[in-house]
């Protein structure tokens, strides 16, 4: 295998690994599908079988993985380079009123499925009128806010959440419990001879809310690995983490192994020395197998610990709790930790895969894994493997079947379980001989029985419903499906899914712009947020809201639209890609928006509020500004050492006070109050024909 061959493998691998659906310029000559039987998962019998699989897959990573053609940084100085080292013992970071008028209604976290809670940075308790707010990044703190009535809202408690970034939380109001999810995304680093490799870690902080104004930390759970997602169903919380699985410590700290791989073995490949390639391959496999065989399990498996003490050592997951597919694949360990909101009844399982998309119905958790970067075959067809896990009120998640569809998902909203069936929409880039790469889109319906572990079989499909486009948004609502694709125009496709075996493309509407999130409004209307698009098909600097009438699936209609951002401005909203930031209660809609401009006076950081009538469209209620005041130091930027213009003149509001979330609350008096949250402020406005300010609460500690 010479240099030219190695280059072809690298290019093909990059075509699969890329996040987009755009193929590389030098594609593989064929597209080969992996049979579903190869994806069926089974648990390891014991740790010996786990070590054997681990060593075999790890050796393939170093012998035929995607590192070819990449220089070994630091090899001349014999510094170790271990693409994904495992965690070692000790590597985990140990740190960690009066009567209130009850509101009639409070907006809650905007979730994908009813009955399935998702973590968010603000939680509102409708019984006590308390808000709980996370301030991440440099602050890493949990705030308790007495928010009702708005005229007297005040911070009642501050709780340090430790060095980890607090990314979301769950409020179990019925049990007076709050669970904060934190994670640490420090990438791998080397801290000298004898030091540990440090990887990401995820933790849950459990708070007692017996006194809603003074949360009390009662327990902590921590596991090695990066946070993929979490869901809460009732009082059971399911945490999904991904642990990089790599070299045992004995090899990760041995420079001779890296010389063997990155210098000797690479030299043999480049010089097509078949005899030496064979000898070195055997040697590399043998060294990896020996190291894996002798390594303690905490170097190979995710490790965890629970409790408030800082001295207990983490424990590895049990080998028998880990499942794997029938084929070898690149090592990645997904752990599902299920625990009650008071920290009791912990149960865990893990799976060898590199899935990163999480979806949950009230009964099942689904993990979706695209074939890009997964299979060893560089000609692998674009497919998505879907693994299903049964969720119960106690015990661990349990494998409950798997399925495979062509193409890749755009996101978790491309999955939906309804009445025993799973629906999904995918985009596929397919290589056609003599024609090159072609992009197409599909909708699939899979049989999803409520019990058992039977494979998820495709029972209905609409293939190739549009070509040369990519899916940007999808939403399944009952027996209807909606998909938005984009390349030049923005078609909204409607699907009739009433007969799962015979789904049909019911209608299509071409409209300007591209939608990235779809939200139901009543039974017959959809709200959409995305970006405007010029006549030439290029995205404009404007955020776009749209209202669709989809009562007649065969004839969807655009009823109204609102554009945010004007001439010489650039607008953006986190709600374009974060549904939790899209807040609708009744007919009031609040959207966080950032507008940049060369003139600081024209910039905006805050929220736009609308009334949305199903027939009448959008009526602007006003803007709520969260932009910090210009302090004379360069358009809101901090001063520079040499007194030159600050570099963030245009986007100062984005950097220093991003708008985050809204809460809409209807008091028992009938008054609707809109609370808007940014990093620095919580502001309250009364909602009428326009917005009337009530109070602004600074969130930073008193100076």
XYZ file of C-alpha atoms in Angstrom:
703
model
C 0.000 0.000 0.000
C 1.845 3.085 -1.197
C 1.525 6.784 -0.508
C -1.029 7.271 -3.265
C -3.258 4.543 -1.831
C -3.007 5.973 1.643
C -4.090 9.374 0.332
C -7.175 7.875 -1.321
C -8.179 6.196 1.952
C -7.755 9.482 3.819
C -9.889 11.435 1.357
C -12.636 8.819 1.462
C -12.571 8.764 5.246
C -12.865 12.534 5.398
C -15.882 12.347 3.115
C -17.561 10.127 5.696
C -16.414 11.891 8.826
C -17.546 15.390 7.778
C -20.530 16.860 9.568
C -22.262 18.033 6.412
C -23.769 15.947 3.662
C -21.422 17.376 1.062
C -19.155 14.657 -0.365
C -15.451 15.103 -0.845
C -14.207 16.085 -4.280
C -12.563 12.678 -4.724
C -15.310 10.244 -3.638
C -15.084 6.513 -3.199
C -16.021 4.624 -6.375
C -18.870 2.716 -4.702
C -21.360 3.023 -1.859
C -21.713 -0.140 0.202
C -24.457 -0.686 2.781
C -23.857 -2.487 6.074
C -26.424 -5.194 6.826
C -28.637 -4.579 9.819
C -27.668 -7.933 11.330
C -24.147 -6.586 11.853
C -25.550 -3.845 14.088
C -27.407 -6.126 16.477
C -26.086 -5.592 19.985
C -25.278 -8.198 22.604
C -23.689 -7.912 26.022
C -20.151 -9.027 26.701
C -20.071 -12.356 28.531
C -17.245 -11.271 30.801
C -14.311 -8.887 31.057
C -12.054 -11.202 29.060
C -14.320 -10.903 26.020
C -14.555 -7.146 26.550
C -10.752 -6.822 26.630
C -10.406 -8.932 23.470
C -12.866 -6.747 21.540
C -11.304 -3.585 22.927
C -7.792 -4.619 21.893
C -8.877 -5.709 18.401
C -10.768 -2.480 17.689
C -7.997 -0.328 19.144
C -5.360 -2.036 16.996
C -7.413 -1.355 13.876
C -7.543 2.310 14.873
C -3.753 2.532 14.833
C -3.194 0.261 11.833
C -5.878 1.430 9.428
C -7.615 4.375 11.059
C -8.051 7.902 9.756
C -4.712 9.200 11.091
C -2.813 8.275 7.898
C -1.347 11.262 6.140
C -1.422 13.350 9.339
C 2.002 14.165 10.758
C 2.804 12.850 14.215
C 3.159 16.095 16.092
C 5.975 15.769 18.622
C 7.221 12.386 17.365
C 10.803 13.621 16.802
C 10.884 14.518 20.498
C 9.328 11.193 21.457
C 6.255 12.829 22.994
C 3.189 10.582 23.249
C 0.202 11.131 20.993
C -2.811 8.998 21.909
C -5.843 10.030 19.911
C -8.285 9.180 22.706
C -6.552 8.086 25.962
C -8.638 6.566 28.702
C -9.243 8.054 32.106
C -7.158 6.846 35.046
C -7.927 6.623 38.750
C -8.090 10.030 40.314
C -8.550 11.832 37.004
C -12.113 12.817 37.891
C -12.394 16.316 39.319
C -13.812 16.047 42.824
C -15.031 19.641 43.109
C -18.242 20.263 42.755
C -40.508 33.609 52.650
C -43.687 34.558 52.843
C -46.932 33.744 51.079
C -46.592 34.104 47.290
C -49.548 34.701 44.975
C -49.903 31.582 42.821
C -49.775 32.063 39.052
C -52.518 30.611 36.904
C -50.131 29.414 34.187
C -46.379 29.424 33.664
C -44.537 28.541 30.474
C -42.242 25.551 30.910
C -39.245 24.256 28.979
C -40.126 23.897 25.307
C -39.706 20.137 24.839
C -40.042 17.868 21.841
C -42.433 15.342 23.403
C -45.163 15.732 26.015
C -44.229 13.867 29.177
C -40.487 13.988 28.470
C -38.672 16.813 30.235
C -35.423 18.301 28.923
C -32.839 20.215 30.926
C -32.815 24.010 30.631
C -31.015 26.980 32.160
C -34.166 28.383 33.804
C -36.935 26.533 35.635
C -40.134 28.119 36.973
C -42.072 26.554 39.837
C -45.779 27.352 39.303
C -46.631 26.493 42.925
C -44.169 28.834 44.654
C -43.457 31.505 42.048
C -39.742 30.761 42.346
C -37.398 30.744 39.375
C -34.113 28.835 39.354
C -31.470 30.225 37.040
C -28.082 28.887 35.954
C -25.283 31.311 35.241
C -22.553 29.333 33.528
C -19.168 30.070 32.018
C -17.052 32.078 34.482
C -19.790 32.237 37.144
C -20.933 28.616 37.453
C -23.690 29.341 39.924
C -27.298 28.474 40.616
C -29.608 31.317 41.610
C -32.938 31.083 43.396
C -35.220 34.010 42.519
C -38.458 34.997 44.252
C -40.117 36.187 41.017
C -43.783 36.706 41.896
C -44.925 39.409 42.107
C -42.530 40.896 39.602
C -42.463 44.268 41.382
C -40.504 42.757 44.288
C -38.526 39.991 42.613
C -35.168 39.323 44.272
C -32.342 36.789 44.376
C -32.739 34.704 47.553
C -29.793 32.304 47.202
C -26.584 31.701 45.270
C -25.034 28.257 45.017
C -21.620 27.581 43.510
C -21.847 24.657 41.056
C -18.084 24.063 40.984
C -15.542 24.166 38.209
C -17.768 22.307 35.779
C -19.968 24.279 33.386
C -23.595 24.144 34.528
C -25.455 23.437 31.287
C -29.010 22.695 32.413
C -31.290 21.507 35.199
C -34.504 19.679 36.008
C -37.176 20.854 38.425
C -39.184 18.058 40.059
C -41.691 20.390 41.707
C -43.872 17.591 43.068
C -40.948 16.198 45.075
C -39.305 19.557 45.891
C -36.159 18.519 44.030
C -33.823 20.248 41.595
C -31.096 18.464 39.648
C -28.338 20.473 37.953
C -26.418 18.941 35.038
C -22.802 20.057 34.705
C -20.027 19.041 32.361
C -16.389 19.674 31.741
C -15.267 19.714 28.125
C -11.519 19.989 28.668
C -9.869 18.202 25.725
C -6.999 15.774 26.326
C -3.772 17.200 27.606
C -0.457 15.870 28.838
C 0.934 17.184 32.094
C 4.380 15.655 32.275
C 5.772 12.175 33.067
C 3.586 10.173 35.400
C 0.617 12.530 35.095
C -2.858 11.474 34.037
C -4.571 12.227 30.805
C -7.625 14.302 31.674
C -10.881 13.894 29.774
C -14.315 15.368 30.116
C -16.555 14.559 33.045
C -20.293 14.967 33.638
C -22.029 15.313 36.963
C -25.456 15.686 38.528
C -25.973 17.919 41.564
C -29.060 17.072 43.650
C -30.745 19.877 45.608
C -33.516 19.722 48.210
C -36.096 22.517 47.802
C -37.973 22.064 51.074
C -37.206 25.757 51.475
C -37.671 27.016 47.898
C -35.548 30.082 48.607
C -32.558 28.124 49.921
C -31.621 25.060 47.798
C -29.560 22.524 49.789
C -27.061 20.263 48.000
C -27.727 16.698 49.186
C -25.903 14.426 46.729
C -23.628 14.365 43.712
C -23.137 11.816 40.917
C -20.184 12.039 38.571
C -19.118 9.954 35.578
C -16.230 10.240 33.167
C -17.169 11.245 29.645
C -18.790 14.050 27.724
C -22.456 14.932 28.053
C -24.538 13.853 25.052
C -27.929 14.566 26.536
C -30.399 13.790 29.282
C -34.128 13.338 29.750
C -36.500 13.201 32.741
C -39.648 11.105 32.800
C -41.544 11.454 36.064
C -38.993 11.208 38.877
C -36.518 9.179 36.795
C -33.636 10.986 35.114
C -31.611 9.399 32.312
C -28.111 10.775 31.670
C -26.306 9.894 28.417
C -22.530 10.334 28.259
C -19.800 9.399 25.798
C -16.384 8.257 26.978
C -13.412 8.215 24.602
C -11.872 4.770 24.727
C -8.179 4.709 23.915
C -4.779 3.410 24.877
C -4.108 1.978 28.303
C -1.863 4.183 30.376
C 1.166 1.915 29.949
C 1.169 2.581 26.188
C -0.078 6.161 26.391
C 3.048 7.029 28.372
C 5.477 4.927 26.322
C 7.274 6.963 23.601
C 8.600 3.766 21.987
C 5.044 2.733 21.014
C 4.473 5.992 19.164
C 7.803 5.704 17.388
C 6.751 2.201 16.359
C 3.424 3.397 14.938
C 4.140 6.872 13.598
C 7.705 6.406 12.406
C 8.513 2.742 11.678
C 5.085 1.524 10.585
C 4.363 4.696 8.642
C 7.749 4.461 6.907
C 6.936 0.879 5.857
C 3.578 1.984 4.417
C 5.088 4.868 2.496
C 7.794 2.608 1.030
C 5.391 -0.282 0.305
C 7.544 -2.718 2.243
C 5.025 -5.554 2.515
C 7.223 -7.778 4.663
C 7.960 -5.045 7.172
C 4.309 -3.942 7.204
C 3.280 -7.466 8.199
C 5.904 -7.736 10.941
C 5.144 -4.327 12.406
C 1.385 -4.920 12.241
C 1.762 -8.064 14.313
C 3.992 -6.266 16.766
C 1.573 -3.349 17.178
C -1.359 -5.725 17.703
C 0.610 -7.730 20.237
C 1.666 -4.672 22.231
C -1.880 -3.316 22.311
C -3.326 -6.718 23.263
C -0.835 -7.126 26.103
C -1.434 -3.599 27.405
C -5.223 -4.022 27.304
C -5.001 -7.426 28.957
C -2.924 -6.063 31.844
C -4.646 -2.676 32.253
C -6.958 -2.083 35.211
C -10.565 -1.784 34.124
C -10.814 1.843 35.215
C -8.492 2.688 32.300
C -10.818 1.032 29.766
C -14.348 1.661 31.005
C -16.249 4.779 32.108
C -15.760 5.353 35.829
C -18.204 6.913 38.243
C -18.735 7.805 41.854
C -21.540 9.166 44.004
C -21.581 11.185 47.216
C -20.489 14.523 48.589
C -17.124 13.345 49.904
C -14.011 14.141 47.899
C -11.902 11.085 48.743
C -13.783 8.032 47.453
C -12.243 6.495 44.343
C -14.347 6.131 41.189
C -15.506 2.672 40.147
C -15.667 1.335 36.569
C -18.875 0.126 34.995
C -19.314 -3.636 34.995
C -18.175 -5.425 31.811
C -21.456 -7.354 31.620
C -23.395 -4.063 31.529
C -21.726 -3.149 28.203
C -23.191 -4.227 24.863
C -21.598 -4.128 21.414
C -22.533 -4.624 17.740
C -21.501 -7.775 15.913
C -18.935 -5.944 13.805
C -15.828 -4.152 15.017
C -16.080 -0.407 14.993
C -14.107 2.515 16.288
C -14.128 2.597 20.037
C -16.568 4.867 21.767
C -18.495 3.995 24.914
C -21.975 5.415 25.453
C -23.152 5.137 29.058
C -26.789 5.531 30.145
C -27.059 6.306 33.865
C -30.616 6.215 35.241
C -31.293 7.728 38.663
C -34.187 9.217 40.620
C -34.307 12.974 41.151
C -33.341 12.514 44.822
C -30.146 10.647 43.867
C -31.405 7.145 44.714
C -31.773 3.931 42.683
C -28.804 4.406 40.338
C -28.687 1.876 37.480
C -26.311 1.882 34.516
C -25.614 0.293 31.165
C -23.219 1.069 28.314
C -22.800 0.392 24.614
C -19.886 0.390 22.190
C -20.840 3.023 19.635
C -20.234 6.626 18.730
C -23.835 7.824 18.645
C -24.399 11.487 19.390
C -28.080 12.179 18.671
C -30.551 11.570 21.493
C -34.336 11.334 21.289
C -36.791 10.055 23.882
C -40.459 9.185 24.005
C -42.152 8.490 27.355
C -41.351 4.783 26.900
C -38.086 4.615 24.971
C -34.733 6.292 24.580
C -33.264 6.301 21.070
C -29.616 6.794 20.119
C -28.850 7.554 16.463
C -25.411 6.978 14.965
C -24.485 8.036 11.447
C -22.105 5.889 9.423
C -19.664 8.752 8.864
C -16.439 7.856 10.664
C -18.004 4.677 12.050
C -17.270 1.888 9.615
C -13.845 0.768 8.501
C -14.931 0.511 4.877
C -14.130 3.822 3.185
C -16.918 3.150 0.680
C -19.568 2.886 3.393
C -22.977 4.112 2.258
C -24.493 6.908 4.294
C -26.721 5.173 6.819
C -28.040 5.833 10.306
C -28.206 3.100 12.929
C -30.954 3.651 15.490
C -30.698 1.908 18.850
C -33.734 1.733 21.096
C -33.705 1.320 24.894
C -36.674 0.619 27.129
C -37.120 3.096 30.005
C -38.823 1.948 33.192
C -39.635 3.549 36.528
C -36.667 1.746 38.068
C -33.634 -0.216 36.951
C -31.350 0.468 33.996
C -32.274 1.258 30.423
C -32.709 -2.005 28.534
C -31.830 -2.708 24.869
C -35.095 -2.976 22.923
C -34.121 -3.442 19.285
C -32.373 -1.533 16.544
C -32.970 -0.356 13.001
C -31.099 1.066 10.024
C -32.188 3.694 7.511
C -30.434 5.233 4.545
C -29.058 8.727 4.966
C -28.142 10.853 7.975
C -30.364 12.685 10.438
C -30.263 16.463 10.675
C -31.031 16.353 14.413
C -33.133 14.726 17.110
C -36.314 16.330 15.715
C -35.881 13.984 12.774
C -37.119 11.180 15.053
C -40.588 10.667 16.515
C -42.383 7.731 18.129
C -46.167 7.566 17.757
C -48.590 4.712 18.439
C -46.034 1.948 18.104
C -44.115 3.393 15.157
C -40.918 5.392 14.801
C -40.801 8.015 12.045
C -37.602 9.578 10.727
C -36.447 11.864 7.910
C -32.921 11.744 6.467
C -30.692 13.297 3.830
C -28.405 10.999 1.845
C -25.438 11.801 -0.377
C -25.179 8.834 -2.709
C -22.496 7.965 -5.255
C -23.973 6.982 -8.621
C -21.555 5.476 -11.180
C -21.010 7.734 -14.205
C -23.018 10.493 -12.517
C -21.076 11.304 -9.344
C -22.514 12.287 -5.979
C -26.240 12.981 -5.706
C -28.122 14.300 -2.701
C -31.596 13.011 -1.918
C -34.052 12.849 0.978
C -36.204 10.136 2.505
C -38.939 9.611 5.090
C -39.205 6.233 6.846
C -41.725 4.615 9.181
C -40.389 1.788 11.332
C -42.406 -0.701 13.319
C -41.713 0.026 16.985
C -43.554 -2.532 19.147
C -43.943 -1.546 22.761
C -42.306 -4.677 24.171
C -39.541 -7.065 23.251
C -36.247 -6.557 21.449
C -37.364 -7.246 17.895
C -35.464 -5.275 15.235
C -37.079 -2.078 14.041
C -38.246 -2.914 10.543
C -39.081 -0.354 7.870
C -42.805 -0.768 7.183
C -43.389 2.358 5.115
C -41.295 4.918 3.264
C -41.311 7.892 0.939
C -37.978 7.776 -0.870
C -36.333 10.534 -2.871
C -39.083 13.062 -2.205
C -36.683 15.814 -3.303
C -33.170 15.807 -4.742
C -30.288 18.280 -4.586
C -31.562 19.669 -1.262
C -30.756 19.018 2.422
C -33.091 18.788 5.395
C -32.869 21.813 7.687
C -35.892 21.167 9.926
C -38.348 18.364 10.649
C -41.304 17.909 12.986
C -43.694 15.005 13.460
C -47.022 15.817 15.114
C -49.396 12.916 15.590
C -50.126 11.352 12.218
C -48.639 14.283 10.283
C -45.067 15.061 9.306
C -43.394 18.287 8.195
C -39.967 18.660 6.610
C -38.123 21.755 5.404
C -35.245 21.403 2.943
C -33.015 24.067 1.489
C -30.477 24.776 -1.201
C -31.860 27.573 -3.356
C -35.524 27.698 -2.328
C -37.169 26.598 0.904
C -39.791 23.901 0.318
C -42.085 22.925 3.185
C -43.214 19.339 2.655
C -46.285 17.896 4.388
C -46.784 14.153 4.916
C -49.850 12.110 5.763
C -48.741 9.359 8.174
C -52.213 8.100 9.078
C -51.462 4.737 7.473
C -47.942 3.825 8.715
C -47.488 1.253 5.976
C -48.311 3.778 3.285
C -47.032 7.243 4.230
C -47.638 9.789 1.499
C -46.208 13.123 0.472
C -49.364 15.206 0.714
C -48.284 18.703 -0.243
C -45.429 21.113 -0.915
C -45.014 24.849 -0.558
C -42.044 26.849 -1.864
C -41.374 29.961 0.190
C -38.433 32.352 0.493
C -35.980 31.749 3.318
C -35.002 28.659 5.266
C -36.614 27.365 8.456
C -34.471 25.677 11.100
C -37.129 25.010 13.766
C -40.851 24.205 13.474
C -43.297 24.717 16.342
C -46.981 23.689 16.517
C -49.589 26.403 16.970
C -52.938 24.816 17.582
C -54.039 21.864 15.495
C -53.681 23.407 12.058
C -50.800 25.884 12.146
C -47.010 25.879 12.333
C -44.626 28.572 13.509
C -41.154 28.579 11.999
C -37.930 30.417 12.708
C -34.941 30.582 10.404
C -33.233 32.986 8.065
C -34.265 35.143 5.178
C -32.906 34.334 1.733
C -32.211 36.642 -1.190
C -33.665 36.207 -4.672
C -30.362 34.601 -5.688
C -30.750 31.949 -2.993
C -28.219 33.255 -0.475
C -29.068 33.684 3.234
C -29.582 37.301 4.218
C -28.518 38.918 7.523
C -32.109 38.684 8.779
C -33.883 36.328 11.154
C -37.221 35.243 9.730
C -40.423 34.174 11.503
C -43.153 32.469 9.483
C -46.690 31.264 10.147
C -48.093 28.393 8.063
C -51.620 27.058 7.751
C -51.280 23.259 7.454
C -54.896 22.364 8.157
C -55.128 21.039 4.602
C -51.999 18.922 4.143
C -52.485 18.963 0.394
C -52.391 22.761 0.265
C -50.167 24.318 2.949
C -50.170 28.122 2.956
C -47.859 30.841 4.210
C -50.054 33.231 6.214
C -47.536 35.771 7.471
C -43.868 36.428 8.108
C -41.764 38.864 10.118
C -38.181 39.818 9.329
C -35.781 40.851 12.096
C -32.823 43.067 11.214
C -32.489 45.996 8.830
C -30.098 47.552 6.340
C -26.490 47.393 7.500
C -27.340 45.038 10.364
C -26.779 41.349 11.047
C -29.367 39.511 13.133
C -29.190 36.144 14.830
C -31.261 34.193 17.334
C -30.218 31.256 19.460
C -33.772 29.963 18.922
C -32.808 29.122 15.340
C -30.965 26.072 16.689
C -32.035 25.852 20.360
C -35.770 25.111 20.729
C -35.594 25.787 24.474
C -35.149 29.479 23.634
C -38.444 29.568 21.677
C -41.167 30.575 24.176
C -44.893 30.574 23.406
C -47.736 30.747 25.935
C -51.230 31.370 24.652
C -50.845 33.849 21.816
C -47.666 35.524 23.150
C -44.332 34.665 21.549
C -40.905 35.761 22.827
C -37.700 35.263 20.832
C -34.133 36.149 21.900
C -32.356 38.207 19.240
C -28.916 39.737 18.742
C -28.435 42.456 16.122
C -24.961 43.598 15.175
C -24.068 46.868 13.500
C -21.015 48.985 12.828
C -22.734 51.662 14.903
C -23.016 50.643 18.552
C -26.239 52.645 18.903
C -27.873 50.364 16.310
C -26.879 47.107 17.995
C -29.389 45.163 20.038
C -29.234 42.349 22.544
C -32.542 41.271 23.953
C -35.953 39.889 23.079
C -38.705 40.604 20.581
C -42.276 39.852 21.623
C -45.284 39.241 19.363
C -48.907 38.284 19.544
C -49.551 35.481 17.104
C -53.062 34.977 15.778
C -53.754 31.810 13.828
C -55.428 33.803 11.117
C -53.921 37.255 11.605
C -50.221 36.490 11.852
C -47.616 38.449 13.827
C -48.328 41.655 15.728
C -45.229 43.190 17.320
C -45.565 43.988 21.021
C -42.142 45.532 21.458
C -38.463 45.018 22.218
C -36.836 44.279 25.557
C -33.275 45.533 25.557
C -30.625 43.684 27.557
C -27.687 45.479 25.989
C -25.180 46.712 28.564
C -24.757 50.494 28.475
C -21.974 52.087 26.456
C -19.396 53.080 29.046
C -17.288 55.123 26.617
C -14.667 52.437 26.146
C -15.322 51.558 22.514
C -18.940 50.700 21.917
C -19.466 48.650 25.054
C -16.144 46.783 24.803
C -13.563 46.665 27.582
C -10.703 49.165 27.213
C -7.520 48.034 25.483
C -4.075 48.436 26.924
C -2.814 50.717 24.178
C -6.018 52.846 24.052
C -6.760 51.628 20.515
C -10.265 50.863 19.308
C -11.614 47.750 20.981
C -11.842 44.770 18.579
C -15.472 43.929 19.393
C -17.018 47.253 18.367
C -19.687 45.621 16.219
C -20.626 42.595 18.301
C -20.150 43.818 21.852
C -23.692 42.823 22.928
C -23.122 39.256 21.732
C -19.987 38.814 23.756
C -20.962 40.299 27.069
C -24.657 39.758 27.664
C -26.278 37.169 25.395
C -30.076 36.816 25.631
C -30.981 33.336 26.820
C -34.571 32.449 27.745
C -38.054 33.785 28.438
C -40.727 32.800 30.940
C -44.361 33.805 30.402
C -46.567 33.841 33.484
C -50.263 34.568 33.975
C -51.012 35.808 37.502
C -54.219 35.043 39.359
C -55.268 38.627 38.628
C -55.168 37.798 34.906
C -52.095 39.915 34.222
C -49.572 38.330 31.841
C -45.941 38.971 32.731
C -43.033 38.326 30.397
C -39.741 37.590 32.162
C -36.645 37.721 29.953
C -33.309 36.276 31.016
C -29.845 37.233 29.862
C -26.515 36.519 31.451
C -26.663 39.778 33.415
C -30.356 40.573 33.974
C -33.805 39.190 34.639
C -36.341 41.725 33.380
C -40.134 41.704 33.853
C -42.701 43.371 31.572
C -46.479 43.425 31.669
C -47.994 42.241 28.390
C -50.911 44.218 26.967
C -51.244 45.933 23.630
C -47.586 46.705 24.169
C -44.931 45.884 26.758
C -44.786 47.878 30.002
C -41.622 47.569 32.109
C -42.051 46.392 35.697
C -38.578 45.716 37.082
C -35.015 44.819 36.119
C -33.138 42.463 38.446
C -29.321 42.393 38.086
C -28.095 38.803 38.464
C -24.510 39.512 39.348
C -23.495 39.524 43.013
C -23.771 42.855 44.843
C -20.650 44.955 44.501
